[in-house]
Amino acid sequence: MLANQSTKAFLASQIRLSGIVVMASIALSVTLVWFAVADVAAEFRFISLLYAVLIPAVVAPLAMSYTVWQNLKNHHLHAEVRRLANCDDLTGIANRRSFTREGARRLATVAASDTPLGLLIIDIDWFKQVNDRYGHEAGDEMLIHIARKLQQGSPSDALVARLGGEEFTVLCDVSDQQDLSTIAETLRRGAEDACLLYRGEPIRVTISLGVAIARPGDTLSSVLSRADNALYAAKNCGRNQFALAA
C-alpha cells in the first residue's frame, strides 16, 4: 500500500515536471523564432511560428516520456533496495535491522511523550518438530503463516518484525499492562486457533510470548532483555502462554 502510494506520488510529480518542461520548451522556441523572423514577411513568420510550436510540442513530450520511464524504473529499483534492506526475505515483515532502527526511534518518541510502549517477543513452540516431520519447506510456510497471524492480531500501528529463526517481536503503544496482556492473549489465541494447510495436511502450532513495558531510562536492548527473560519463563511453564516481565 505504501509502496503504491509512493509510486503514484512520484509519477504525479514527474508528470507535472514534464508539463512544465514541455510548456517551457514551446515558449522558448516561439521566443527565439519570433526574434529571428521579426523582419520577414508575415506569411513566412506565421509558418515559422507554427513550426516553433509544433516541433517542441511533439519532440519534448516524447523526450520527457522516455525520461519519466527511466526515472520510474530507477524509483522502483531504489524502492526494492530499501525493501530488501528493511524487510525479512521470507515473511515480508520488518527484519531485525529495521526493527532495531525503528524501535529505538519509537522508544525515544515515547520517552518524550510519556506514552507506554509495549514489547512482545514471540517464539513458535516446538518449531523444530515441524521441520523434522514435514520438511523445511513446510517450516518456511509456517513462518509466513505465523507472521501473517501476528500482523492480523496486532494493533494497526504496531511494528511486527522477525528477529531470526522462529522468533518474532511486536512493538506497539499500550495504555497499561492489562492492555498489553490483552494483546498478548489475542496473538496467542490467534496462533492456536489457526491451521496451516500444507499439501492437504493441516499443521497446527502454538506460540509462547514474553512481554514487557518500557520503563523510564530504558533502551531497546534492556526492554528486549526483560521480554526475553519473560519468554523463557513462559516456555518453562509449559509453553502456549505468555509471561509478563518483572
Backbone as numpy.savetxt, mean C-alpha at the origin, in Angstrom:
# Nx Ny Nz CAx CAy CAz Cx Cy Cz
-6.19 0.37 -4.92 -7.01 1.57 -4.92 -6.15 2.83 -4.92
-5.20 2.90 -3.99 -4.32 4.06 -3.93 -3.47 4.18 -5.18
-3.02 3.03 -5.71 -2.21 3.05 -6.92 -3.02 3.58 -8.09
-4.29 3.16 -8.19 -5.15 3.65 -9.26 -5.38 5.14 -9.15
-5.60 5.62 -7.94 -5.80 7.05 -7.73 -4.55 7.83 -8.09
-3.39 7.29 -7.73 -2.13 7.95 -8.06 -1.93 8.02 -9.56
-2.25 6.93 -10.27 -2.10 6.90 -11.72 -3.05 7.89 -12.39
-4.30 7.95 -11.90 -5.27 8.87 -12.48 -4.84 10.32 -12.27
-4.33 10.62 -11.07 -3.87 11.98 -10.79 -2.67 12.34 -11.66
-1.75 11.38 -11.83 -0.57 11.63 -12.66 -0.98 11.85 -14.11
-1.90 11.01 -14.61 -2.35 11.14 -16.00 -3.05 12.47 -16.22
-3.87 12.88 -15.25 -4.58 14.16 -15.36 -3.59 15.32 -15.43
-2.53 15.26 -14.62 -1.53 16.32 -14.64 -0.78 16.35 -15.96
-0.52 15.17 -16.53 0.16 15.09 -17.81 -0.72 15.64 -18.94
-2.01 15.37 -18.88 -2.94 15.89 -19.89 -3.02 17.41 -19.82
-3.07 17.94 -18.59 -3.10 19.40 -18.43 -1.82 20.02 -18.99
-0.69 19.39 -18.68 0.59 19.90 -19.18 0.63 19.83 -20.70
0.11 18.76 -21.27 0.09 18.62 -22.72 -0.75 19.72 -23.37
-1.89 20.02 -22.76 -2.74 21.09 -23.29 -2.02 22.43 -23.28
-1.30 22.68 -22.20 -0.56 23.95 -22.10 0.53 24.02 -23.17
1.25 22.90 -23.36 2.33 22.86 -24.35 1.79 23.06 -25.76
0.67 22.41 -26.07 0.07 22.54 -27.41 -0.36 23.97 -27.67
-1.06 24.57 -26.71 -1.52 25.95 -26.88 -0.34 26.91 -26.99
0.70 26.68 -26.18 1.88 27.54 -26.24 2.59 27.39 -27.57
2.64 26.15 -28.11 3.28 25.92 -29.40 2.54 26.66 -30.51
1.22 26.60 -30.48 0.42 27.30 -31.50 0.61 28.81 -31.38
0.57 29.31 -30.16 0.72 30.76 -29.95 2.09 31.24 -30.43
3.14 30.48 -30.12 4.48 30.86 -30.53 4.62 30.81 -32.05
4.06 29.76 -32.65 4.14 29.62 -34.11 3.43 30.77 -34.81
2.23 31.10 -34.34 1.46 32.19 -34.95 2.20 33.51 -34.78
2.78 33.73 -33.61 3.50 34.99 -33.37 4.69 35.14 -34.29
5.47 34.07 -34.41 6.65 34.14 -35.28 6.28 34.34 -36.73
5.26 33.61 -37.19 4.83 33.76 -38.58 4.24 35.14 -38.83
3.51 35.65 -37.88 2.89 36.98 -38.03 3.95 38.05 -38.30
5.01 38.02 -37.52 6.06 39.01 -37.74 6.85 38.72 -39.02
6.95 37.44 -39.39 7.72 37.09 -40.58 7.02 37.49 -41.87
5.68 37.51 -41.86 4.93 37.81 -43.10 4.15 39.11 -42.98
4.59 39.97 -42.07 3.85 41.22 -41.85 3.78 42.10 -43.08
4.77 41.99 -43.97 4.83 42.89 -45.12 4.37 42.25 -46.42
3.86 41.03 -46.35 3.45 40.34 -47.58 1.96 40.54 -47.82
1.50 40.04 -48.97 0.09 40.19 -49.33 -0.81 39.49 -48.32
-2.02 40.03 -48.19 -2.96 39.52 -47.19 -3.30 38.06 -47.42
-3.45 37.66 -48.69 -3.80 36.27 -48.99 -2.70 35.32 -48.53
-1.44 35.68 -48.85 -0.31 34.84 -48.44 -0.17 34.84 -46.92
-0.45 35.97 -46.30 -0.36 36.07 -44.85 -1.39 35.14 -44.20
-2.61 35.10 -44.77 -3.67 34.25 -44.22 -3.27 32.78 -44.31
-2.73 32.39 -45.48 -2.33 30.99 -45.66 -1.19 30.63 -44.69
-0.25 31.55 -44.53 0.87 31.31 -43.62 0.40 31.14 -42.18
-0.52 32.00 -41.79 -1.04 31.90 -40.42 -1.84 30.62 -40.23
-2.54 30.21 -41.29 -3.31 28.96 -41.21 -2.37 27.78 -40.96
-1.27 27.74 -41.71 -0.28 26.68 -41.50 0.37 26.82 -40.12
0.55 28.05 -39.67 1.15 28.28 -38.35 0.29 27.70 -37.23
-1.01 27.60 -37.49 -1.93 27.01 -36.51 -2.01 25.50 -36.69
-2.16 25.06 -37.94 -2.41 23.65 -38.21 -1.21 22.76 -37.89
-0.02 23.20 -38.27 1.16 22.34 -38.07 1.41 22.03 -36.59
1.52 23.05 -35.72 1.71 22.71 -34.30 0.49 22.05 -33.68
-0.71 22.32 -34.24 -1.92 21.69 -33.71 -1.93 20.19 -33.98
-1.17 19.77 -34.99 -1.08 18.35 -35.31 0.18 17.73 -34.69
1.31 18.40 -34.88 2.59 17.84 -34.45 2.72 17.83 -32.92
2.34 18.94 -32.27 2.51 19.03 -30.82 1.72 17.97 -30.07
0.42 17.73 -30.41 -0.31 16.66 -29.70 0.32 15.28 -29.91
0.82 15.02 -31.13 1.46 13.72 -31.38 2.72 13.57 -30.52
3.52 14.62 -30.48 4.74 14.58 -29.68 4.42 14.45 -28.20
3.41 15.18 -27.74 3.05 15.12 -26.32 2.42 13.78 -25.95
1.70 13.18 -26.90 1.12 11.85 -26.64 2.21 10.83 -26.38
3.25 10.89 -27.19 4.38 9.98 -26.99 5.07 10.27 -25.65
5.23 11.55 -25.34 5.87 11.93 -24.08 5.06 11.45 -22.88
3.74 11.65 -22.95 2.87 11.21 -21.86 2.94 9.70 -21.70
2.95 8.98 -22.82 3.04 7.52 -22.77 4.32 7.06 -22.09
5.45 7.71 -22.44 6.72 7.38 -21.82 6.71 7.72 -20.32
6.17 8.88 -20.00 6.11 9.30 -18.60 5.22 8.37 -17.79
4.15 7.90 -18.39 3.24 6.98 -17.70 3.92 5.63 -17.46
4.70 5.18 -18.42 5.47 3.94 -18.23 6.45 4.09 -17.08
7.13 5.25 -17.04 8.08 5.49 -15.95 7.37 5.58 -14.60
6.18 6.19 -14.62 5.40 6.30 -13.38 5.02 4.91 -12.87
4.58 4.03 -13.77 4.22 2.67 -13.37 5.44 1.92 -12.87
6.59 2.15 -13.51 7.81 1.47 -13.10 8.23 1.91 -11.70
8.17 3.22 -11.44 8.53 3.73 -10.11 7.55 3.23 -9.05
6.26 3.18 -9.42 5.24 2.68 -8.48 5.49 1.21 -8.14
5.90 0.43 -9.15 6.18 -0.99 -8.92 7.41 -1.17 -8.04
8.42 -0.32 -8.25 9.62 -0.38 -7.42 9.27 -0.06 -5.97
8.43 0.97 -5.78 8.00 1.32 -4.41 7.20 0.19 -3.79
6.35 -0.43 -4.60 5.53 -1.53 -4.07 6.41 -2.70 -3.65
7.38 -3.05 -4.49 8.27 -4.16 -4.17 9.12 -3.87 -2.94
9.45 -2.59 -2.74 10.27 -2.22 -1.59 9.48 -2.23 -0.29
8.16 -2.03 -0.39 7.35 -1.86 0.82 6.36 -2.99 1.08
6.16 -3.87 0.12 5.16 -4.92 0.27 5.80 -6.31 0.31
5.18 -7.19 1.04 5.62 -8.57 1.09 5.29 -9.24 -0.25
6.26 -9.90 -0.84 6.07 -10.48 -2.17 4.93 -11.49 -2.22
4.79 -12.28 -1.18 3.81 -13.36 -1.20 2.39 -12.88 -0.90
2.23 -12.16 0.19 0.88 -11.81 0.66 0.38 -10.47 0.14
1.30 -9.60 -0.28 0.89 -8.29 -0.77 0.67 -7.24 0.30
0.76 -7.62 1.57 0.62 -6.64 2.65 1.98 -6.01 2.93
2.03 -5.09 3.86 3.30 -4.41 4.17 4.35 -5.41 4.65
5.60 -5.15 4.29 6.68 -6.01 4.76 7.29 -5.43 6.04
8.29 -6.10 6.56 8.89 -5.66 7.83 9.52 -4.27 7.70
10.15 -4.01 6.59 10.79 -2.71 6.38 9.75 -1.59 6.40
8.65 -1.81 5.70 7.59 -0.81 5.66 6.95 -0.63 7.03
6.76 -1.76 7.73 6.17 -1.69 9.07 7.06 -0.91 10.03
8.37 -1.15 9.96 9.29 -0.47 10.86 9.25 1.04 10.64
9.25 1.44 9.38 9.24 2.87 9.06 7.90 3.53 9.44
6.80 2.91 8.99 5.49 3.49 9.26 5.12 3.37 10.73
5.54 2.27 11.37 5.26 2.09 12.78 5.92 3.15 13.64
7.18 3.45 13.33 7.89 4.49 14.08 7.22 5.85 13.88
6.76 6.10 12.66 6.08 7.37 12.40 4.78 7.48 13.18
4.00 6.39 13.19 2.73 6.40 13.92 2.96 6.53 15.42
3.99 5.88 15.90 4.28 5.95 17.33 4.64 7.38 17.73
5.39 8.07 16.89 5.75 9.47 17.17 4.53 10.36 17.12
3.63 10.07 16.17 2.39 10.85 16.05 1.50 10.66 17.26
1.40 9.42 17.71 0.57 9.10 18.87 1.13 9.74 20.12
2.45 9.76 20.25 3.07 10.38 21.43 2.73 11.86 21.50
2.62 12.49 20.34 2.31 13.91 20.31 0.82 14.17 20.57
-0.05 13.24 20.15 -1.49 13.45 20.29 -2.08 12.78 21.53
-1.28 11.96 22.22 -1.73 11.26 23.43 -2.88 10.30 23.13
-2.88 9.67 21.94 -3.88 8.68 21.56 -3.28 7.29 21.71
-3.95 6.36 22.38 -3.38 5.02 22.56 -3.14 4.32 21.23
-2.04 3.60 21.16 -1.70 2.83 19.96 -1.53 1.38 20.37
-2.26 0.51 19.71 -2.19 -0.91 20.03 -1.39 -1.68 19.01
-0.64 -2.66 19.48 0.15 -3.50 18.59 -0.15 -4.96 18.89
-0.39 -5.73 17.83 -0.67 -7.16 17.97 0.34 -7.93 17.14
0.95 -8.93 17.74 1.79 -9.87 17.01 1.03 -11.18 16.89
0.94 -11.68 15.67 0.12 -12.87 15.38 1.00 -13.97 14.80
0.83 -15.17 15.30 1.59 -16.31 14.80 0.62 -17.44 14.48
0.80 -18.07 13.32 -0.07 -19.20 12.95 0.34 -20.43 13.76
-0.64 -21.03 14.43 -0.36 -22.21 15.26 -0.04 -23.43 14.40
1.00 -24.13 14.79 1.39 -25.38 14.14 1.50 -25.23 12.61
2.07 -24.13 12.18 2.15 -23.88 10.74 3.03 -24.92 10.03
4.03 -25.40 10.70 4.93 -26.39 10.09 4.15 -27.64 9.69
3.12 -27.97 10.43 2.33 -29.16 10.09 1.60 -29.00 8.77
1.21 -27.76 8.45 0.57 -27.51 7.15 1.56 -27.78 6.03
2.79 -27.28 6.19 3.82 -27.53 5.18 4.15 -29.02 5.07
4.26 -29.67 6.20 4.65 -31.09 6.20 3.56 -31.97 5.59
2.32 -31.64 5.85 1.22 -32.51 5.39 0.78 -32.19 3.96
0.70 -30.90 3.64 0.13 -30.51 2.34 1.17 -29.96 1.36
2.36 -29.65 1.85 3.39 -29.10 0.97 3.54 -27.59 1.15
4.65 -27.08 0.67 4.96 -25.66 0.86 4.04 -24.76 0.04
3.54 -25.26 -1.07 2.59 -24.45 -1.85 1.33 -24.19 -1.04
0.87 -25.20 -0.34 -0.30 -25.03 0.54 0.04 -24.08 1.67
1.29 -24.16 2.17 1.72 -23.23 3.22 1.68 -21.80 2.74
2.11 -21.57 1.51 2.06 -20.22 0.95 0.62 -19.73 0.82
-0.25 -20.62 0.36 -1.66 -20.25 0.23 -2.26 -19.92 1.60
-1.82 -20.64 2.62 -2.32 -20.38 3.96 -1.85 -19.01 4.46
-0.62 -18.64 4.16 -0.11 -17.33 4.56 -0.92 -16.22 3.88
-1.23 -16.40 2.62 -2.06 -15.42 1.91 -3.45 -15.36 2.52
-3.98 -16.51 2.83 -5.33 -16.63 3.43 -5.39 -15.90 4.77
-4.42 -16.12 5.62 -4.41 -15.47 6.94 -4.20 -13.97 6.80
-3.34 -13.57 5.88 -3.11 -12.14 5.66 -4.41 -11.44 5.29
-5.20 -12.07 4.45 -6.49 -11.48 4.05 -7.45 -11.41 5.23
-7.47 -12.46 6.03 -8.35 -12.46 7.19 -7.97 -11.38 8.20
-6.67 -11.15 8.35 -6.22 -10.09 9.26 -6.61 -8.72 8.72
-6.50 -8.54 7.43 -6.91 -7.27 6.83 -8.41 -7.04 7.00
-9.19 -8.10 6.80 -10.64 -7.99 6.90 -11.09 -7.72 8.34
-10.40 -8.29 9.31 -10.82 -8.17 10.70 -10.24 -6.98 11.43
-9.27 -6.31 10.83 -8.62 -5.18 11.50 -9.37 -3.88 11.21
-9.21 -2.88 12.07 -9.80 -1.56 11.80 -9.31 -1.01 10.46
-10.10 -0.14 9.86 -9.80 0.35 8.52 -8.47 1.11 8.45
-8.07 1.72 9.56 -6.83 2.51 9.55 -5.63 1.70 10.03
-5.80 0.40 10.23 -4.73 -0.43 10.78 -3.63 -0.68 9.76
-2.42 -0.83 10.26 -1.29 -1.24 9.44 -1.08 -2.73 9.67
-1.34 -3.52 8.65 -1.18 -4.98 8.72 0.07 -5.36 7.96
0.98 -6.09 8.60 2.26 -6.41 7.97 2.66 -7.84 8.28
3.51 -8.36 7.42 4.11 -9.67 7.67 5.54 -9.44 8.12
5.86 -9.91 9.33 7.20 -9.71 9.87 8.18 -10.73 9.32
7.66 -11.87 8.91 8.52 -12.93 8.37 7.97 -14.28 8.75
8.21 -15.29 7.91 7.70 -16.62 8.20 6.18 -16.60 8.34
5.70 -17.19 9.44 4.25 -17.21 9.70 3.85 -16.16 10.74
4.67 -15.14 10.92 4.40 -14.12 11.93 3.95 -12.81 11.28
2.86 -12.28 11.80 2.27 -11.04 11.29 2.15 -10.04 12.43
1.84 -8.82 12.07 1.59 -7.80 13.09 0.50 -6.84 12.60
-0.21 -6.29 13.56 -1.23 -5.28 13.28 -0.99 -4.12 14.22
-0.96 -2.92 13.66 -0.76 -1.70 14.44 -1.95 -0.79 14.20
-2.62 -0.37 15.26 -3.83 0.43 15.07 -4.11 1.31 16.29
-4.85 2.36 16.07 -5.31 3.22 17.16 -6.40 2.49 17.95
-6.35 2.62 19.25 -7.37 2.01 20.11 -7.80 3.03 21.15
-8.96 2.79 21.76 -9.44 3.70 22.80 -8.90 3.28 24.18
-8.79 1.96 24.38 -8.28 1.45 25.66 -7.92 -0.02 25.49
-7.54 -0.65 26.61 -7.14 -2.06 26.56 -8.30 -2.97 26.16
-9.50 -2.62 26.56 -10.65 -3.43 26.21 -10.89 -3.41 24.71
-10.71 -2.24 24.12 -10.86 -2.11 22.67 -9.83 -2.98 21.95
-8.60 -2.98 22.44 -7.55 -3.79 21.85 -7.86 -5.28 22.01
-8.40 -5.66 23.15 -8.78 -7.06 23.38 -9.89 -7.50 22.42
-10.82 -6.60 22.16 -11.92 -6.90 21.23 -11.38 -7.14 19.83
-10.42 -6.33 19.41 -9.81 -6.50 18.09 -9.07 -7.84 18.02
-8.32 -8.16 19.07 -7.58 -9.41 19.10 -8.51 -10.61 19.01
-9.62 -10.57 19.74 -10.57 -11.69 19.72 -11.25 -11.79 18.36
-11.53 -10.66 17.73 -12.12 -10.67 16.40 -11.20 -11.35 15.40
-9.92 -11.03 15.48 -8.95 -11.65 14.58 -8.79 -13.14 14.86
-8.74 -13.48 16.14 -8.59 -14.89 16.51 -9.77 -15.72 16.01
-10.97 -15.19 16.23 -12.17 -15.93 15.82 -12.28 -15.99 14.29
-11.87 -14.90 13.63 -11.93 -14.89 12.17 -11.05 -15.95 11.56
-9.86 -16.16 12.13 -8.96 -17.19 11.63 -9.49 -18.59 11.95
-10.04 -18.75 13.14 -10.55 -20.05 13.57 -11.75 -20.49 12.73
-12.60 -19.54 12.39 -13.83 -19.88 11.66 -13.61 -20.03 10.16
-12.51 -19.48 9.65 -12.27 -19.52 8.21 -11.69 -20.86 7.80
-11.86 -21.17 6.52 -11.36 -22.44 5.99 -10.71 -22.18 4.63
-9.50 -22.67 4.46 -8.82 -22.57 3.17 -9.08 -23.86 2.39
-9.65 -23.72 1.21 -9.90 -24.89 0.36 -8.72 -25.04 -0.59
-7.90 -26.03 -0.36 -6.70 -26.24 -1.17 -6.83 -27.55 -1.94
-6.94 -27.43 -3.26 -7.10 -28.59 -4.13 -8.24 -29.49 -3.67
-9.33 -28.85 -3.30 -10.53 -29.57 -2.90 -10.54 -30.04 -1.47
-9.46 -29.80 -0.74 -9.38 -30.25 0.64 -9.37 -29.05 1.59
-10.27 -29.04 2.57 -10.30 -27.91 3.51 -9.15 -27.97 4.51
-8.53 -26.85 4.74 -7.45 -26.76 5.73 -7.81 -25.65 6.71
-7.75 -25.96 7.98 -8.07 -24.99 9.02 -6.85 -24.79 9.93
-6.65 -23.57 10.36 -5.60 -23.27 11.32 -6.15 -22.30 12.36
-5.41 -22.15 13.42 -5.74 -21.13 14.43 -4.53 -20.21 14.57
-4.73 -19.13 15.27 -3.63 -18.19 15.49 -3.54 -17.87 16.98
-2.34 -17.49 17.38 -2.10 -16.99 18.73 -1.65 -15.54 18.60
-2.03 -14.73 19.59 -1.72 -13.31 19.51 -1.14 -12.79 20.82
-0.17 -11.91 20.70 0.34 -11.15 21.83 0.04 -9.69 21.58
-0.58 -9.01 22.54 -1.01 -7.63 22.31 -0.44 -6.71 23.38
-0.16 -5.48 22.95 0.40 -4.49 23.87 -0.04 -3.10 23.44
-0.15 -2.21 24.42 -0.45 -0.80 24.15 0.81 0.01 24.40
1.12 0.90 23.48 2.32 1.73 23.62 2.21 2.61 24.85
3.31 2.70 25.59 3.37 3.55 26.78 4.18 4.81 26.47
4.03 5.82 27.30 4.86 7.03 27.10 6.34 6.67 27.14
7.08 7.14 26.18 8.51 6.85 26.11 8.85 5.57 25.38
7.83 4.82 24.93 8.06 3.57 24.21 8.69 3.83 22.85
9.52 2.91 22.43 9.96 2.85 21.03 9.21 1.69 20.37
9.28 1.63 19.07 8.61 0.52 18.38 9.21 -0.80 18.83
10.50 -0.82 19.05 11.17 -2.04 19.49 10.67 -2.49 20.85
10.46 -1.55 21.78 10.03 -1.93 23.12 8.59 -2.44 23.12
7.74 -1.85 22.28 6.35 -2.34 22.18 6.33 -3.72 21.56
7.13 -3.91 20.52 7.22 -5.22 19.88 7.71 -6.28 20.87
8.66 -5.92 21.69 9.22 -6.86 22.66 8.16 -7.30 23.66
7.36 -6.36 24.16 6.30 -6.72 25.12 5.23 -7.57 24.46
4.86 -7.21 23.23 3.84 -7.99 22.52 4.37 -9.40 22.22
5.65 -9.49 21.91 6.25 -10.79 21.61 6.26 -11.68 22.85
6.55 -11.10 24.00 6.51 -11.87 25.24 5.09 -12.36 25.53
4.11 -11.51 25.23 2.72 -11.91 25.43 2.34 -13.03 24.46
2.89 -12.98 23.25 2.62 -14.05 22.27 3.14 -15.39 22.79
4.33 -15.39 23.34 4.88 -16.63 23.90 3.99 -17.14 25.03
3.46 -16.23 25.82 2.57 -16.63 26.91 1.30 -17.28 26.35
0.75 -16.71 25.28 -0.46 -17.28 24.66 -0.17 -18.68 24.12
0.99 -18.86 23.53 1.33 -20.18 22.99 1.56 -21.20 24.12
2.21 -20.75 25.18 2.47 -21.65 26.30 1.20 -22.06 27.02
0.16 -21.25 26.89 -1.11 -21.55 27.55 -2.05 -22.38 26.67
-1.56 -22.84 25.52 -2.37 -23.75 24.71 -2.66 -23.28 23.30
-2.23 -22.07 22.91 -2.46 -21.53 21.58 -3.94 -21.20 21.33
-4.23 -20.68 20.15 -5.57 -20.29 19.75 -6.18 -19.33 20.78
-5.40 -18.34 21.21 -5.86 -17.35 22.18 -4.93 -16.13 22.10
-5.32 -15.10 22.81 -4.44 -13.93 22.87 -4.07 -13.65 24.32
-2.95 -13.00 24.49 -2.49 -12.63 25.83 -2.10 -11.16 25.83
-2.45 -10.47 26.91 -2.11 -9.05 27.05 -0.74 -8.90 27.69
0.04 -7.98 27.15 1.35 -7.73 27.70 1.22 -7.09 29.09
2.16 -7.40 29.95 2.14 -6.85 31.30 2.43 -5.36 31.26
